[in-house]
Coordinates of C-alpha atoms in Angstrom, one line a residue:
M84 CA 99.9 2.9 163.9
Q85 CA 98.0 5.9 165.7
I86 CA 94.3 6.3 163.8
S87 CA 94.7 9.9 163.2
K88 CA 98.5 9.4 161.6
L89 CA 96.5 7.6 159.0
F90 CA 95.0 11.2 157.9
E91 CA 98.1 12.5 156.8
Q92 CA 98.9 9.9 154.4
K93 CA 95.5 8.9 152.4
S94 CA 92.0 10.8 152.2
P95 CA 89.6 9.8 152.4
V96 CA 89.8 7.3 155.1
L97 CA 87.9 3.6 155.5
S98 CA 86.8 2.4 158.6
F99 CA 84.3 -0.4 159.1
E100 CA 82.8 -1.3 163.0
V101 CA 81.8 -4.8 164.3
F102 CA 80.7 -5.9 167.8
P103 CA 81.3 -9.1 169.4
P104 CA 79.2 -11.9 168.7
K105 CA 76.4 -12.4 171.4
K106 CA 75.9 -14.8 174.3
E107 CA 74.3 -17.4 172.1
S108 CA 76.7 -16.7 168.9
P109 CA 79.8 -19.0 168.9
I110 CA 83.0 -16.5 169.3
E111 CA 85.1 -18.4 165.6
T112 CA 80.8 -16.0 163.6
I113 CA 83.6 -12.9 164.3
Y114 CA 86.4 -14.3 163.1
Q115 CA 84.7 -15.8 159.6
T116 CA 83.0 -11.7 159.5
L117 CA 86.6 -10.8 159.8
D118 CA 87.9 -13.1 156.8
E119 CA 85.5 -11.6 154.9
L120 CA 86.0 -7.7 155.8
H121 CA 89.7 -7.8 155.9
D122 CA 89.4 -8.7 151.9
L123 CA 87.8 -5.9 151.7
S124 CA 91.3 -3.7 153.0
P125 CA 89.8 -1.0 155.5
D126 CA 92.4 1.1 156.7
F127 CA 91.2 0.3 160.8
I128 CA 88.4 -1.7 161.8
S129 CA 87.0 -0.5 165.6
V130 CA 85.8 -3.1 167.7
T131 CA 82.3 -1.9 170.7
Y132 CA 82.6 -2.7 173.8
S133 CA 80.7 -5.2 175.0
A134 CA 79.2 -7.2 178.0
G135 CA 76.3 -8.7 176.0
G136 CA 79.7 -10.8 173.9
S137 CA 80.2 -14.7 174.8
G138 CA 83.2 -13.3 176.7
G139 CA 82.4 -10.5 178.3
N140 CA 84.6 -7.2 177.7
H141 CA 87.2 -9.4 177.4
L142 CA 86.2 -10.3 174.1
T143 CA 87.5 -6.8 172.7
C144 CA 90.9 -6.7 173.6
D145 CA 90.3 -10.4 172.1
I146 CA 88.8 -9.1 168.6
A147 CA 90.9 -6.3 168.7
S148 CA 93.8 -8.2 168.9
A149 CA 93.3 -10.9 166.3
I150 CA 92.8 -8.3 163.7
K151 CA 96.0 -6.3 164.5
N152 CA 97.9 -10.0 164.8
K153 CA 95.8 -11.7 163.0
Y154 CA 94.5 -9.8 159.7
G155 CA 97.4 -6.5 159.9
I156 CA 94.4 -4.7 160.5
L157 CA 94.9 -1.5 162.3
P158 CA 92.5 -2.2 165.2
I159 CA 90.6 0.6 167.3
A160 CA 89.2 -1.0 170.9
H161 CA 85.9 0.5 172.1
L162 CA 86.1 1.6 175.5
T163 CA 83.4 3.0 178.0
C164 CA 83.2 4.3 181.6
V165 CA 79.8 5.0 182.7
S166 CA 80.0 1.4 185.0
A167 CA 83.4 1.7 185.6
D168 CA 85.9 3.3 188.0
K169 CA 89.9 4.0 187.7
E170 CA 91.1 0.5 188.5
Q171 CA 89.0 -1.0 186.1
I172 CA 90.3 1.0 183.3
S173 CA 93.3 1.0 184.2
A174 CA 93.1 -2.9 184.3
E175 CA 91.5 -2.6 180.7
L176 CA 94.0 -0.5 179.6
D177 CA 96.3 -2.2 181.5
R178 CA 95.1 -5.4 179.4
L179 CA 94.9 -3.7 175.7
K180 CA 98.3 -2.9 176.1
E181 CA 99.7 -6.6 176.6
N182 CA 98.0 -7.3 173.1
G183 CA 99.6 -4.7 171.4
V184 CA 96.4 -2.6 171.5
E185 CA 97.1 0.8 171.0
N186 CA 94.2 2.8 169.3
I187 CA 91.5 3.6 171.6
L188 CA 87.3 5.2 171.0
A189 CA 86.8 6.7 174.4
L190 CA 83.0 6.8 174.9
R191 CA 81.3 7.4 178.0
G192 CA 78.6 4.5 177.4
D193 CA 75.1 4.4 177.5
I194 CA 72.9 4.7 181.0
N195 CA 71.8 1.4 181.7
P196 CA 69.3 1.1 184.7
N197 CA 69.5 -2.5 185.6
V198 CA 73.6 -1.3 186.0
P199 CA 75.1 0.7 188.6
R200 CA 76.9 4.0 187.8
K201 CA 80.3 5.4 188.8
Y202 CA 81.1 8.3 189.1
D203 CA 85.1 8.5 188.3
F204 CA 84.3 9.4 184.9
A205 CA 80.8 11.7 184.2
H206 CA 81.6 12.3 180.7
A207 CA 84.0 10.9 177.7
S208 CA 86.0 13.9 177.9
D209 CA 87.5 12.6 181.6
L210 CA 88.6 8.9 180.2
T211 CA 90.0 10.7 177.6
A212 CA 92.5 12.6 180.0
F213 CA 92.7 9.5 182.3
I214 CA 94.0 7.5 179.0
K215 CA 96.1 10.4 178.3
E216 CA 97.9 10.9 181.1
R217 CA 99.0 7.4 181.5
G218 CA 100.3 7.5 178.0
G219 CA 101.5 4.8 175.1
F220 CA 97.5 5.0 173.8
S221 CA 96.5 7.6 171.0
V222 CA 92.3 8.2 171.6
S223 CA 89.7 9.2 169.3
G224 CA 85.7 10.0 169.8
A225 CA 82.8 10.0 169.6
C226 CA 80.6 13.3 168.1
Y227 CA 76.9 13.8 167.1
P228 CA 76.3 15.7 164.1
E229 CA 72.4 16.4 165.5
G230 CA 73.9 16.5 169.0
H231 CA 74.0 14.4 171.5
Y232 CA 70.4 13.3 173.3
E233 CA 71.2 14.6 176.2
S234 CA 72.3 18.3 175.1
E235 CA 71.1 21.3 175.3
N236 CA 71.0 22.8 172.7
L237 CA 74.2 22.3 169.3
I238 CA 75.9 25.0 170.7
E239 CA 76.7 23.0 174.0
D240 CA 77.5 19.4 172.3
I241 CA 79.5 21.8 170.2
L242 CA 81.3 23.1 173.6
H243 CA 81.2 19.6 175.2
L244 CA 83.2 18.2 172.2
K245 CA 85.8 20.6 172.1
K246 CA 86.4 19.8 175.6
K247 CA 86.9 16.0 174.9
V248 CA 89.3 17.0 171.9
D249 CA 91.1 19.4 173.8
A250 CA 91.5 16.4 177.0
G251 CA 93.1 14.2 174.1
A252 CA 90.8 13.0 171.5
E253 CA 92.9 13.7 168.2
H254 CA 90.0 12.0 165.7
L255 CA 86.4 11.9 166.0
I256 CA 84.2 8.9 164.6
S257 CA 80.3 10.7 163.6
Q258 CA 76.6 8.8 165.0
L259 CA 75.3 7.6 162.3
F260 CA 73.5 10.2 160.1
F261 CA 70.3 10.1 157.1
D262 CA 71.0 12.9 155.7
N263 CA 74.2 14.3 154.9
D264 CA 73.5 18.1 155.0
L265 CA 73.0 18.3 158.7
F266 CA 76.8 16.7 158.6
Y267 CA 78.3 19.5 157.3
S268 CA 76.6 21.6 159.1
F269 CA 77.7 20.2 162.0
L270 CA 81.4 20.1 160.6
E271 CA 81.2 23.4 160.1
R272 CA 80.1 24.0 163.4
A273 CA 83.3 22.4 165.0
R274 CA 86.2 23.9 163.1
I275 CA 84.5 27.4 164.2
A276 CA 84.7 26.4 167.7
G277 CA 88.1 25.1 166.9
I278 CA 88.3 21.8 166.4
S279 CA 91.0 20.7 163.6
V280 CA 91.1 16.4 164.0
P281 CA 90.2 14.5 161.2
I282 CA 86.3 14.2 161.5
E283 CA 85.2 10.8 160.2
A284 CA 81.2 10.8 158.6
G285 CA 79.5 7.6 160.0
I286 CA 77.1 5.7 157.8
M287 CA 74.8 2.5 158.7
P288 CA 73.0 0.9 155.6
V289 CA 69.9 -0.1 157.0
V290 CA 68.3 -3.8 155.4
N291 CA 65.4 -3.5 158.4
K292 CA 62.8 -1.5 159.2
K293 CA 63.4 -2.7 162.7
Q294 CA 66.7 -2.4 162.6
I295 CA 66.0 1.6 161.3
E296 CA 63.4 1.8 164.5
R297 CA 65.6 0.6 167.0
M298 CA 68.9 2.5 166.0
V299 CA 66.6 6.1 166.0
S300 CA 65.0 5.1 169.0
L301 CA 68.6 4.6 170.8
C302 CA 70.7 8.3 169.1
G303 CA 67.4 10.2 167.7
A304 CA 68.0 10.4 164.0
S305 CA 65.9 12.6 162.1
L306 CA 64.6 10.6 159.0
P307 CA 64.8 12.5 155.8
Q308 CA 61.4 12.0 153.8
K309 CA 62.7 10.4 151.2
F310 CA 64.8 7.6 153.3
V311 CA 61.0 7.0 155.1
K312 CA 59.1 7.0 151.7
M313 CA 62.2 4.0 150.7
I314 CA 61.3 2.5 153.9
N315 CA 57.8 2.2 153.6
R316 CA 57.5 1.3 149.9
Y317 CA 59.9 -1.6 150.9
E318 CA 59.3 -2.7 154.4
H319 CA 57.4 -5.7 153.2
N320 CA 59.9 -7.4 150.5
P321 CA 63.9 -7.9 152.7
E322 CA 66.1 -8.1 149.3
A323 CA 64.4 -5.3 147.5
L324 CA 64.4 -3.3 151.3
R325 CA 68.2 -4.3 151.3
D326 CA 68.8 -3.0 148.2
A327 CA 67.7 0.3 148.6
G328 CA 69.7 0.3 151.7
I329 CA 72.8 -0.1 150.4
A330 CA 72.2 2.5 147.7
Y331 CA 71.4 5.2 149.9
A332 CA 74.0 5.0 152.2
V333 CA 76.6 4.4 148.7
D334 CA 74.8 8.1 147.6
Q335 CA 75.8 9.8 150.8
I336 CA 79.4 8.3 150.4
V337 CA 79.8 9.9 147.3
D338 CA 78.5 12.9 148.1
L339 CA 80.1 13.0 151.7
I340 CA 83.3 11.9 149.1
A341 CA 82.6 14.5 146.2
N342 CA 82.7 16.9 149.5
G343 CA 85.8 16.0 150.9
V344 CA 85.4 14.2 153.7
D345 CA 88.1 13.4 156.2
G346 CA 86.6 9.5 156.4
I347 CA 84.0 7.1 156.2
H348 CA 83.4 4.9 159.2
L349 CA 81.1 2.0 157.7
Y350 CA 78.4 0.7 160.7
T351 CA 78.7 -2.9 159.2
M352 CA 76.4 -4.7 161.3
N353 CA 78.9 -8.0 160.8
N354 CA 77.1 -7.8 157.9
P355 CA 80.4 -8.7 155.1
Y356 CA 77.6 -8.6 152.5
I357 CA 77.0 -5.4 152.4
A358 CA 80.0 -4.0 153.5
R359 CA 81.4 -5.5 149.9
K360 CA 78.5 -4.1 148.1
I361 CA 79.4 -0.5 149.7
C362 CA 82.6 -1.3 148.7
E363 CA 82.5 -2.2 145.7
S364 CA 80.5 1.0 144.4
I365 CA 82.6 3.4 146.2
G366 CA 86.2 1.4 145.0
A367 CA 87.2 4.0 142.0
L368 CA 86.5 6.4 144.4
R369 CA 88.3 5.5 147.3
Q370 CA 91.2 5.5 144.7
T371 CA 91.3 8.5 143.3
N372 CA 91.0 10.0 146.2
V373 CA 94.3 8.3 147.3

């Protein structure tokens, strides 16, 4: 099934993101995580694209295939192009197709000064167009409620997003954010620009201070004052900060669902406990909106 078709059947859609295990971790760890996430009945699970996995980038395809064939859940495989040429991307697409994975999240990827960059695909919109031209896949894209860090302003950011959708992106997943008002403002800009595809809100439960510092440094998400107070208040009490982070994420999700969001994409960080606590808190909301 194509991811975009899910949004015609139910609202809100609930999805998870997982990532391949790091080199020092055995592959079995991700399947232990998926065993638990499966019980939470997500509508789909995305798998990040990372050369840092114990099996390299092939692991993304292997995990996505297992999500579909072992767990019976719709998978979406991340695919980045910043360090790949058309031949390499074609090989990745062939591998995904052979494994029955038909949904792709097309991304440019972060520029790494230690990895040679290739220029067959300058932007995610170029990768999206290439995949659509080949056919056989449903393509999703990323969006940025506060604007991509390389965009000069929010208007330019929306114009780039519109180009991505015009190239064939059928569904969008947002970067993490901690202020729902920023997401609602972004959503309004997107709809005014004629972007009508489903847009999922990306939510990351923060469970430790180092995690949020690392994520903010990577994506530039702003931190509301009440969020900063929460982090500072509980930073030396790991259990309390974990529970506070879960509660903050639940509060965001409740508000988003009440405002008719298309879907919630939960960045699980491969932590089933946190995903379970959140799903338990919003279970009735999901049933009401089906």
